[in-house]
Amino acid sequence: MENKHRIKSLVYNRILLKISGEAMMGDKSYGIDPSTVDFMAKEIKEAISTGVQIAIVIGGGNIFRGVEASVKGMERASADYMGMLATVINALALQNSLEKNDIPTRVQSAIEMKELTEPYIRRKAIRHLEKGRTVIFAAGTGNPYFTTDTAAALRAMEIGADVILKATKVDGIYSSDPVKDPTAKKYNTVTYIDVLKRGLSIMDSTAVSLCMDNNLPIVVFNLRGNGNIKRIIKGKKIGTLVRGNNGARVKKKYH
Ligand code: GTP
């Protein structure tokens, strides 16, 4: 499958947006805040108006945190499966908001539940993107012990995304926690190795390693900033770019 989708004014033509489950709660402490999800949908819509193709991986921490449950004594694999189910709930909520905003969306789940979503089929996902549909990948990788950040890295590679946009509550990666330390410095660029060595906790190490091995850039940015996704894909320096030492962008490997 050869992809000819290239828009000259865009730095990134196909992106994988990673949204945490927690981002779905807005200022609540649990669950889904409809106005927050609607805001996200509008941000995505604005980005799509440029012609960019968007795939999304969503977490489930607003509903169930597998790791926390396993620390409290639940078997890790069971806890992780429950977390994967939580991501399906979030995916359906986000699909609903996107479609209310006239963005055709398909949800594909790594764990088959065909009454609710399509199963994950890589080539079909790419075809959806080519047809201008947003694709949400639910249920992580379908395996326990892997986070949704790792699912984002894996899916990004599989669909030939140019970048992972990792949405967070802060506007990038800092030398220390900016909430606690007023002298914390924001980085414009860091290397994968720096993230791993210094334990800059933007993504777990499996996800970062996967990106490093495949030279897939990550942009860590604040989803609450108006128009940030659109600005990033147009090449504005928003947030922090994580990349290799040589600064090379991901080599195009279209399918
Ligand atoms: P094209 O093949 O490009 O026409 O894509 P399409 O997604 O519009 O066509 P399709 O006939 O495959 O799907 C129509 C609708 O059914 C879409 O909303 C799909 O998401 C949904 N759909 C397709 N396969 C499944 C499935 O296995 N389970 C569920 N629940 N929905 C599905």
Short mmCIF file of C-alpha atoms and ligand atoms in Angstrom, two decimals:
data_model
loop_
_atom_site.label_atom_id
_atom_site.label_comp_id
_atom_site.label_asym_id
_atom_site.label_seq_id
_atom_site.Cartn_x
_atom_site.Cartn_y
_atom_site.Cartn_z
CA MET A 1 0.00 0.00 0.00
CA GLU A 2 1.78 3.08 -1.22
CA ASN A 3 0.79 6.29 0.53
CA LYS A 4 0.97 9.40 -1.60
CA HIS A 5 -0.56 11.60 1.08
CA ARG A 6 1.82 14.54 1.36
CA ILE A 7 0.79 18.10 2.08
CA LYS A 8 3.66 20.52 1.60
CA SER A 9 2.60 23.00 4.29
CA LEU A 10 2.61 20.27 6.96
CA VAL A 11 5.63 18.98 8.84
CA TYR A 12 3.70 15.87 9.80
CA ASN A 13 1.12 14.32 7.50
CA ARG A 14 0.01 11.35 9.56
CA ILE A 15 0.06 11.60 13.32
CA LEU A 16 -0.63 9.35 16.25
CA LEU A 17 -2.22 11.33 19.05
CA LYS A 18 -1.87 9.77 22.50
CA ILE A 19 -4.45 10.97 24.99
CA SER A 20 -4.38 9.76 28.58
CA GLY A 21 -7.54 8.53 30.23
CA GLU A 22 -7.03 11.20 32.90
CA ALA A 23 -7.37 13.90 30.24
CA MET A 24 -10.98 12.75 29.70
CA MET A 25 -11.96 13.73 33.24
CA GLY A 26 -11.18 17.44 32.86
CA ASP A 27 -11.27 18.84 36.39
CA LYS A 28 -13.26 15.92 37.78
CA SER A 29 -11.57 13.20 39.80
CA TYR A 30 -13.14 10.27 37.95
CA GLY A 31 -14.89 9.35 34.72
CA ILE A 32 -15.63 11.36 31.63
CA ASP A 33 -16.34 15.08 31.45
CA PRO A 34 -18.40 15.67 28.27
CA SER A 35 -17.34 19.29 27.82
CA THR A 36 -13.65 18.33 28.06
CA VAL A 37 -14.11 15.59 25.49
CA ASP A 38 -15.97 18.02 23.25
CA PHE A 39 -13.06 20.48 23.53
CA MET A 40 -10.67 17.70 22.43
CA ALA A 41 -12.93 16.86 19.50
CA LYS A 42 -12.89 20.50 18.38
CA GLU A 43 -9.09 20.64 18.65
CA ILE A 44 -8.88 17.49 16.52
CA LYS A 45 -11.35 18.93 14.03
CA GLU A 46 -9.27 22.08 13.66
CA ALA A 47 -6.18 19.98 12.99
CA ILE A 48 -8.00 17.79 10.47
CA SER A 49 -8.98 20.90 8.48
CA THR A 50 -5.33 21.02 7.34
CA GLY A 51 -5.62 17.59 5.72
CA VAL A 52 -3.55 15.76 8.32
CA GLN A 53 -4.46 12.13 9.02
CA ILE A 54 -5.06 11.39 12.70
CA ALA A 55 -5.02 8.14 14.59
CA ILE A 56 -5.60 8.15 18.33
CA VAL A 57 -4.61 5.87 21.18
CA ILE A 58 -6.45 6.55 24.39
CA GLY A 59 -5.70 5.45 27.96
CA GLY A 60 -8.14 4.30 30.61
CA GLY A 61 -6.80 5.73 33.89
CA ASN A 62 -9.89 7.90 34.48
CA ILE A 63 -11.88 4.69 34.95
CA PHE A 64 -9.46 2.01 36.08
CA ARG A 65 -5.74 2.03 36.78
CA GLY A 66 -4.37 -1.48 36.32
CA VAL A 67 -0.97 -0.83 37.87
CA GLU A 68 -2.50 0.72 41.00
CA ALA A 69 -4.87 -2.20 41.42
CA SER A 70 -2.01 -4.67 41.08
CA VAL A 71 -0.03 -2.82 43.74
CA LYS A 72 -3.04 -3.28 46.03
CA GLY A 73 -2.93 -7.03 45.51
CA MET A 74 -4.91 -7.73 42.35
CA GLU A 75 -3.28 -10.06 39.88
CA ARG A 76 -1.45 -7.83 37.41
CA ALA A 77 -2.76 -9.49 34.24
CA SER A 78 -6.41 -9.25 35.38
CA ALA A 79 -5.93 -5.65 36.43
CA ASP A 80 -4.40 -4.81 33.05
CA TYR A 81 -7.28 -6.44 31.18
CA MET A 82 -9.72 -4.32 33.20
CA GLY A 83 -7.68 -1.26 32.23
CA MET A 84 -7.93 -2.28 28.57
CA LEU A 85 -11.72 -2.43 28.86
CA ALA A 86 -11.66 1.08 30.33
CA THR A 87 -9.90 2.33 27.19
CA VAL A 88 -12.77 0.95 25.08
CA ILE A 89 -15.27 3.03 27.09
CA ASN A 90 -13.13 6.12 26.50
CA ALA A 91 -12.75 5.32 22.80
CA LEU A 92 -16.53 5.11 22.37
CA ALA A 93 -17.01 8.39 24.27
CA LEU A 94 -14.43 10.13 22.10
CA GLN A 95 -15.91 8.66 18.91
CA ASN A 96 -19.29 10.01 19.94
CA SER A 97 -17.88 13.52 20.45
CA LEU A 98 -15.88 13.43 17.23
CA GLU A 99 -18.90 12.35 15.21
CA LYS A 100 -21.04 15.05 16.85
CA ASN A 101 -18.43 17.41 15.44
CA ASP A 102 -18.80 15.83 11.97
CA ILE A 103 -15.53 13.91 12.05
CA PRO A 104 -16.02 10.41 10.62
CA THR A 105 -14.40 8.05 13.10
CA ARG A 106 -13.73 4.35 13.32
CA VAL A 107 -12.83 2.53 16.52
CA GLN A 108 -10.68 -0.57 16.31
CA SER A 109 -10.09 -2.71 19.36
CA ALA A 110 -7.08 -4.91 20.03
CA ILE A 111 -9.40 -7.24 21.94
CA GLU A 112 -12.19 -8.40 19.70
CA MET A 113 -15.65 -7.24 20.73
CA LYS A 114 -17.32 -7.01 17.40
CA GLU A 115 -20.69 -5.83 18.67
CA LEU A 116 -19.00 -2.62 19.82
CA THR A 117 -16.04 -1.91 17.55
CA GLU A 118 -14.16 -3.15 14.55
CA PRO A 119 -11.30 -5.49 15.33
CA TYR A 120 -7.80 -4.08 14.91
CA ILE A 121 -6.75 -4.67 11.30
CA ARG A 122 -3.69 -2.68 10.32
CA ARG A 123 -4.39 -2.40 6.61
CA LYS A 124 -8.01 -1.42 7.22
CA ALA A 125 -6.90 1.25 9.70
CA ILE A 126 -4.57 2.72 7.07
CA ARG A 127 -7.38 2.66 4.50
CA HIS A 128 -9.67 4.53 6.93
CA LEU A 129 -6.99 7.18 7.40
CA GLU A 130 -6.55 7.54 3.66
CA LYS A 131 -10.30 8.08 3.35
CA GLY A 132 -10.10 10.93 5.86
CA ARG A 133 -11.48 9.04 8.83
CA THR A 134 -10.02 9.38 12.29
CA VAL A 135 -9.15 6.01 13.75
CA ILE A 136 -9.18 5.35 17.49
CA PHE A 137 -7.23 2.32 18.64
CA ALA A 138 -8.76 0.86 21.79
CA ALA A 139 -7.72 -1.87 24.26
CA GLY A 140 -4.03 -1.01 24.22
CA THR A 141 -1.91 -3.69 22.57
CA GLY A 142 -4.35 -6.35 23.77
CA ASN A 143 -1.69 -7.68 26.14
CA PRO A 144 -1.21 -7.22 29.85
CA TYR A 145 2.10 -5.70 31.05
CA PHE A 146 2.07 -3.19 28.18
CA THR A 147 0.92 0.38 28.71
CA THR A 148 -1.20 2.44 26.35
CA ASP A 149 1.94 4.53 25.70
CA THR A 150 3.55 1.39 24.32
CA ALA A 151 0.39 0.74 22.31
CA ALA A 152 0.74 4.26 20.90
CA ALA A 153 4.35 3.62 19.87
CA LEU A 154 3.45 0.26 18.33
CA ARG A 155 0.43 1.51 16.40
CA ALA A 156 2.31 4.62 15.24
CA MET A 157 4.95 2.38 13.72
CA GLU A 158 2.42 0.01 12.20
CA ILE A 159 0.49 2.74 10.40
CA GLY A 160 3.61 4.65 9.34
CA ALA A 161 2.86 7.74 11.44
CA ASP A 162 5.37 10.58 11.22
CA VAL A 163 5.22 11.42 14.92
CA ILE A 164 3.55 10.67 18.24
CA LEU A 165 1.88 13.67 19.82
CA LYS A 166 1.75 12.90 23.51
CA ALA A 167 -0.89 15.09 25.12
CA THR A 168 -0.27 16.04 28.75
CA LYS A 169 -1.39 18.62 31.27
CA VAL A 170 1.92 20.51 31.12
CA ASP A 171 3.42 22.26 28.14
CA GLY A 172 6.45 20.02 27.69
CA ILE A 173 9.27 18.25 29.51
CA TYR A 174 10.92 20.08 32.41
CA SER A 175 14.21 19.51 34.29
CA SER A 176 12.10 18.90 37.42
CA ASP A 177 8.46 19.17 38.41
CA PRO A 178 7.46 22.76 37.51
CA VAL A 179 4.64 22.69 40.06
CA LYS A 180 7.05 22.05 42.94
CA ASP A 181 10.22 23.69 41.63
CA PRO A 182 10.00 27.30 40.34
CA THR A 183 13.51 27.01 38.84
CA ALA A 184 12.48 24.05 36.64
CA LYS A 185 13.58 24.58 33.06
CA LYS A 186 11.55 23.56 30.04
CA TYR A 187 13.37 21.73 27.25
CA ASN A 188 12.61 22.42 23.60
CA THR A 189 14.32 19.21 22.55
CA VAL A 190 15.62 16.14 24.38
CA THR A 191 17.03 12.87 23.15
CA TYR A 192 15.48 9.47 23.78
CA ILE A 193 18.59 8.52 25.75
CA ASP A 194 18.19 11.57 28.01
CA VAL A 195 14.59 10.62 28.69
CA LEU A 196 15.62 7.07 29.57
CA LYS A 197 18.79 7.87 31.56
CA ARG A 198 17.33 10.70 33.55
CA GLY A 199 14.00 9.00 34.09
CA LEU A 200 12.05 11.93 32.62
CA SER A 201 8.71 10.28 33.07
CA ILE A 202 6.87 11.24 29.90
CA MET A 203 6.25 7.69 28.75
CA ASP A 204 7.34 4.35 30.14
CA SER A 205 10.71 3.04 29.06
CA THR A 206 9.29 0.33 26.78
CA ALA A 207 7.45 2.96 24.76
CA VAL A 208 10.43 5.32 24.60
CA SER A 209 12.79 2.47 23.61
CA LEU A 210 10.46 1.40 20.83
CA CYS A 211 10.40 4.96 19.48
CA MET A 212 14.18 5.24 19.81
CA ASP A 213 14.83 1.97 17.97
CA ASN A 214 12.59 3.09 15.12
CA ASN A 215 13.58 6.77 15.17
CA LEU A 216 10.00 7.92 15.68
CA PRO A 217 9.82 11.45 17.10
CA ILE A 218 7.57 12.27 20.06
CA VAL A 219 6.18 15.72 20.81
CA VAL A 220 5.06 16.22 24.40
CA PHE A 221 2.57 19.09 24.55
CA ASN A 222 -0.35 20.54 26.46
CA LEU A 223 -3.69 19.50 25.01
CA ARG A 224 -5.45 22.35 26.80
CA GLY A 225 -3.69 25.00 24.73
CA ASN A 226 -5.96 26.26 21.97
CA GLY A 227 -4.92 25.04 18.52
CA ASN A 228 -1.81 23.23 19.72
CA ILE A 229 -2.26 20.11 17.56
CA LYS A 230 -2.71 22.21 14.45
CA ARG A 231 0.26 24.40 15.29
CA ILE A 232 2.53 21.39 15.85
CA ILE A 233 1.67 19.75 12.54
CA LYS A 234 2.34 23.05 10.81
CA GLY A 235 5.83 23.11 12.32
CA LYS A 236 5.44 25.54 15.25
CA LYS A 237 7.74 24.77 18.16
CA ILE A 238 5.20 23.77 20.78
CA GLY A 239 6.05 21.57 23.76
CA THR A 240 9.16 19.37 23.78
CA LEU A 241 10.44 17.28 20.88
CA VAL A 242 12.01 13.94 21.79
CA ARG A 243 14.30 12.60 19.10
CA GLY A 244 17.62 10.88 18.42
CA ASN A 245 21.07 12.47 18.67
CA ASN A 246 21.34 13.11 14.96
CA GLY A 247 18.02 14.93 14.91
CA ALA A 248 16.82 12.85 11.98
CA ARG A 249 13.12 12.64 11.50
CA VAL A 250 11.55 9.25 11.12
CA LYS A 251 12.40 7.67 7.81
CA LYS A 252 9.31 7.28 5.69
CA LYS A 253 8.22 3.69 5.47
CA TYR A 254 4.88 3.71 3.73
CA HIS A 255 2.89 0.60 3.29
P1 GTP B 1 -15.31 1.22 3.72
O1 GTP B 1 -14.98 -0.21 3.63
O2 GTP B 1 -14.22 2.10 3.28
O3 GTP B 1 -16.63 1.59 3.15
O4 GTP B 1 -15.35 1.53 5.30
P2 GTP B 1 -16.56 1.57 6.28
O5 GTP B 1 -15.93 1.49 7.64
O6 GTP B 1 -17.46 2.72 6.09
O7 GTP B 1 -17.36 0.29 5.88
P3 GTP B 1 -17.82 -0.94 6.68
O8 GTP B 1 -18.95 -1.46 5.87
O9 GTP B 1 -16.65 -1.84 6.98
O10 GTP B 1 -18.35 -0.35 8.06
C1 GTP B 1 -19.53 0.34 8.20
C2 GTP B 1 -19.70 0.67 9.68
O11 GTP B 1 -19.70 -0.53 10.43
C3 GTP B 1 -18.58 1.53 10.26
O12 GTP B 1 -19.11 2.41 11.21
C4 GTP B 1 -17.67 0.52 10.93
O13 GTP B 1 -16.95 1.06 12.02
C5 GTP B 1 -18.67 -0.52 11.40
N1 GTP B 1 -18.05 -1.83 11.45
C6 GTP B 1 -17.32 -2.48 10.53
N2 GTP B 1 -16.88 -3.67 10.98
C7 GTP B 1 -17.35 -3.79 12.24
C8 GTP B 1 -17.25 -4.79 13.27
O14 GTP B 1 -16.61 -5.82 13.13
N3 GTP B 1 -17.89 -4.53 14.45
C9 GTP B 1 -18.57 -3.39 14.64
N4 GTP B 1 -19.15 -3.21 15.84
N5 GTP B 1 -18.70 -2.43 13.73
C10 GTP B 1 -18.10 -2.62 12.54
#
